[in-house]
Amino acid sequence: MKFTKQKIQGLYLIKPIPHEDKRGIFHRSFCENELSNIGINFSVKQGNISENFKKHTLRGFHYQKTPSKEAKIISCVTGSLYNVVIDLRQESKTYHKWVALNISSEKKESIHVPSGCANAFMTMSDNTIVNYYMGDFFNPDTYFGIRYNDPMFAIKWPNEPALISDKDLYIPDYIGK
């Protein structure tokens, strides 16, 4: 696995090292040792799958506050995503900054999102399936969201959402919670 640092501390684009032969392709999607070698302490607590039927479906922004340590590793199993991460860690040099990454099943890339960051994605193709490895258990008491078009962050999305949940659409403006 090859890890490429992004502009937000702890955010990595993860590229596999595929092994191909006449049977097909094999590559690793997760390795605790390889993460540890670059300084990421990540232990999987949950695995989640998001099936998205329509292009331009938007999910997020979602995050958990302390005591949760909800880091994520996100992989696009089929289709493609425009994935956005917002740094919400007050001690971070990139506090309130955001980074967008395009990931796809074709490139077989993943993203490591550090705890303390909010994550959202828009599907860029029909029938996009996303796999999440979660570094903590879901806790509804520490779960929060940011609206995709919150004026504080001025996220540049490639399109307006075709589908978005009411829960995600009607989140009040972010006020530095």
Coordinates of C-alpha atoms in Angstrom, one line a residue:
M1 CA 0.0 0.0 0.0
K2 CA 1.2 3.5 -0.8
F3 CA 0.2 6.4 1.4
T4 CA 0.1 9.9 0.1
K5 CA -0.3 12.7 2.7
Q6 CA -2.9 15.4 2.0
K7 CA -3.2 19.0 3.1
I8 CA -5.0 18.0 6.3
Q9 CA -2.8 16.3 8.9
G10 CA -3.7 12.6 9.1
L11 CA -5.6 12.5 5.9
Y12 CA -4.1 10.1 3.4
L13 CA -4.9 8.8 -0.1
I14 CA -4.2 5.1 0.0
K15 CA -3.2 3.4 -3.3
P16 CA -3.0 -0.4 -3.4
I17 CA -0.1 -2.3 -4.9
P18 CA -2.0 -4.7 -7.1
H19 CA -0.9 -8.2 -8.0
E20 CA -2.2 -9.3 -11.4
D21 CA -2.2 -12.6 -13.1
K22 CA -4.4 -14.6 -15.5
R23 CA -7.0 -15.1 -12.6
G24 CA -7.4 -11.3 -12.1
I25 CA -6.2 -8.8 -9.6
F26 CA -5.5 -9.1 -5.9
H27 CA -4.7 -6.1 -3.6
R28 CA -4.9 -5.4 0.1
S29 CA -7.6 -3.0 1.3
F30 CA -6.5 -2.7 5.0
C31 CA -3.4 -3.5 6.9
E32 CA -3.0 -2.4 10.5
N33 CA 0.8 -2.9 10.4
E34 CA 1.2 -0.6 7.3
L35 CA -0.9 2.1 8.9
S36 CA 1.1 1.8 12.1
N37 CA 4.4 2.1 10.1
I38 CA 3.3 5.6 9.0
G39 CA 2.1 6.6 12.5
I40 CA -1.6 5.8 12.3
N41 CA -3.1 3.8 15.2
F42 CA -6.2 2.4 13.6
S43 CA -8.2 -0.6 14.9
V44 CA -11.4 -1.6 13.1
K45 CA -14.5 -1.5 15.3
Q46 CA -17.1 -1.6 12.6
G47 CA -17.5 -2.1 8.9
N48 CA -20.2 -0.3 7.0
I49 CA -21.4 -0.5 3.4
S50 CA -23.3 2.3 1.6
E51 CA -25.1 1.4 -1.6
N52 CA -26.0 4.4 -3.7
F53 CA -28.2 3.8 -6.7
K54 CA -28.1 7.2 -8.4
K55 CA -25.4 9.5 -9.6
H56 CA -25.0 12.7 -7.5
T57 CA -26.3 11.2 -4.3
L58 CA -24.8 13.1 -1.4
R59 CA -24.1 11.7 2.0
G60 CA -22.8 13.7 4.9
F61 CA -21.1 15.6 6.4
H62 CA -20.9 13.3 9.4
Y63 CA -18.6 13.2 12.4
Q64 CA -18.4 12.2 16.1
K65 CA -17.1 14.3 18.9
T66 CA -15.0 13.2 21.8
P67 CA -15.0 10.8 23.6
S68 CA -15.4 9.1 20.2
K69 CA -12.3 8.5 18.1
E70 CA -14.1 7.9 14.8
A71 CA -11.4 7.7 12.2
K72 CA -12.4 6.1 8.9
I73 CA -11.0 4.3 6.0
I74 CA -13.3 4.7 3.0
S75 CA -13.0 2.7 -0.2
C76 CA -15.1 2.9 -3.4
V77 CA -16.0 -0.7 -4.3
T78 CA -18.0 0.2 -7.5
G79 CA -18.4 3.5 -9.2
S80 CA -16.8 6.8 -8.2
L81 CA -16.9 9.5 -5.5
Y82 CA -16.2 13.1 -4.9
N83 CA -15.2 12.9 -1.2
V84 CA -14.8 16.0 1.0
V85 CA -13.1 16.1 4.4
I86 CA -13.4 19.1 6.8
D87 CA -10.8 19.4 9.6
L88 CA -12.7 20.2 12.8
R89 CA -9.8 19.8 15.2
Q90 CA -9.3 23.2 17.0
E91 CA -5.6 22.5 17.6
S92 CA -4.9 21.7 14.0
K93 CA -3.1 24.1 11.6
T94 CA -5.8 23.3 9.0
Y95 CA -8.8 23.9 11.4
H96 CA -12.0 24.6 9.3
K97 CA -10.1 23.8 6.0
W98 CA -11.4 21.2 3.6
V99 CA -9.9 18.8 1.0
A100 CA -11.7 17.1 -1.9
L101 CA -10.5 13.8 -3.3
N102 CA -11.9 11.8 -6.3
I103 CA -11.8 8.1 -5.6
S104 CA -13.1 5.3 -7.8
S105 CA -13.3 1.6 -8.0
E106 CA -11.3 1.8 -11.2
K107 CA -8.3 3.3 -9.3
K108 CA -8.9 1.1 -6.3
E109 CA -7.9 3.9 -3.9
S110 CA -9.1 4.5 -0.4
I111 CA -9.0 7.4 2.0
H112 CA -7.9 7.5 5.7
V113 CA -10.0 10.2 7.4
P114 CA -8.6 11.1 10.9
S115 CA -10.8 11.4 13.9
G116 CA -12.0 15.0 14.5
C117 CA -12.8 15.5 10.8
A118 CA -16.2 15.5 9.1
N119 CA -16.7 13.5 5.9
A120 CA -19.1 13.7 3.0
F121 CA -19.3 12.3 -0.5
M122 CA -21.2 12.8 -3.7
T123 CA -21.5 9.8 -6.0
M124 CA -20.2 10.5 -9.5
S125 CA -21.8 7.4 -11.1
D126 CA -24.9 5.3 -10.7
N127 CA -24.7 2.2 -8.5
T128 CA -21.8 3.3 -6.4
I129 CA -20.9 1.1 -3.4
V130 CA -18.7 2.4 -0.6
N131 CA -17.1 0.4 2.2
Y132 CA -16.1 2.0 5.5
Y133 CA -13.8 0.7 8.1
M134 CA -14.6 2.6 11.3
G135 CA -12.1 3.2 14.1
D136 CA -14.9 3.5 16.7
F137 CA -18.4 2.3 17.4
F138 CA -21.3 4.5 16.3
N139 CA -22.6 6.6 19.3
P140 CA -25.8 8.6 18.7
D141 CA -24.9 10.9 21.7
T142 CA -21.6 12.1 20.0
Y143 CA -22.9 12.1 16.4
F144 CA -23.1 15.4 14.5
G145 CA -23.5 16.7 11.0
I146 CA -22.7 19.8 8.8
R147 CA -24.9 20.7 5.9
Y148 CA -23.3 20.1 2.5
N149 CA -23.7 23.8 1.5
D150 CA -23.0 25.5 4.9
P151 CA -21.8 29.0 4.1
M152 CA -18.9 28.8 6.7
F153 CA -17.1 26.2 4.5
A154 CA -18.2 27.2 1.0
I155 CA -17.5 23.7 -0.4
K156 CA -17.3 23.5 -4.1
W157 CA -19.3 20.5 -5.2
P158 CA -19.1 19.3 -8.9
N159 CA -23.0 19.2 -9.0
E160 CA -26.0 20.0 -7.0
P161 CA -27.2 16.8 -5.1
A162 CA -29.8 14.8 -7.0
L163 CA -30.6 12.9 -3.8
I164 CA -29.9 13.8 -0.2
S165 CA -31.6 12.8 3.1
D166 CA -33.8 15.3 4.9
K167 CA -31.6 14.7 7.9
D168 CA -28.5 15.9 6.0
L169 CA -30.3 18.7 4.0
Y170 CA -31.8 20.5 7.0
I171 CA -28.9 20.6 9.4
P172 CA -28.6 24.1 10.9
D173 CA -25.7 26.4 10.0
Y174 CA -22.4 25.3 11.7
I175 CA -21.4 27.6 14.6
G176 CA -18.2 26.0 15.7
K177 CA -19.8 23.3 17.9

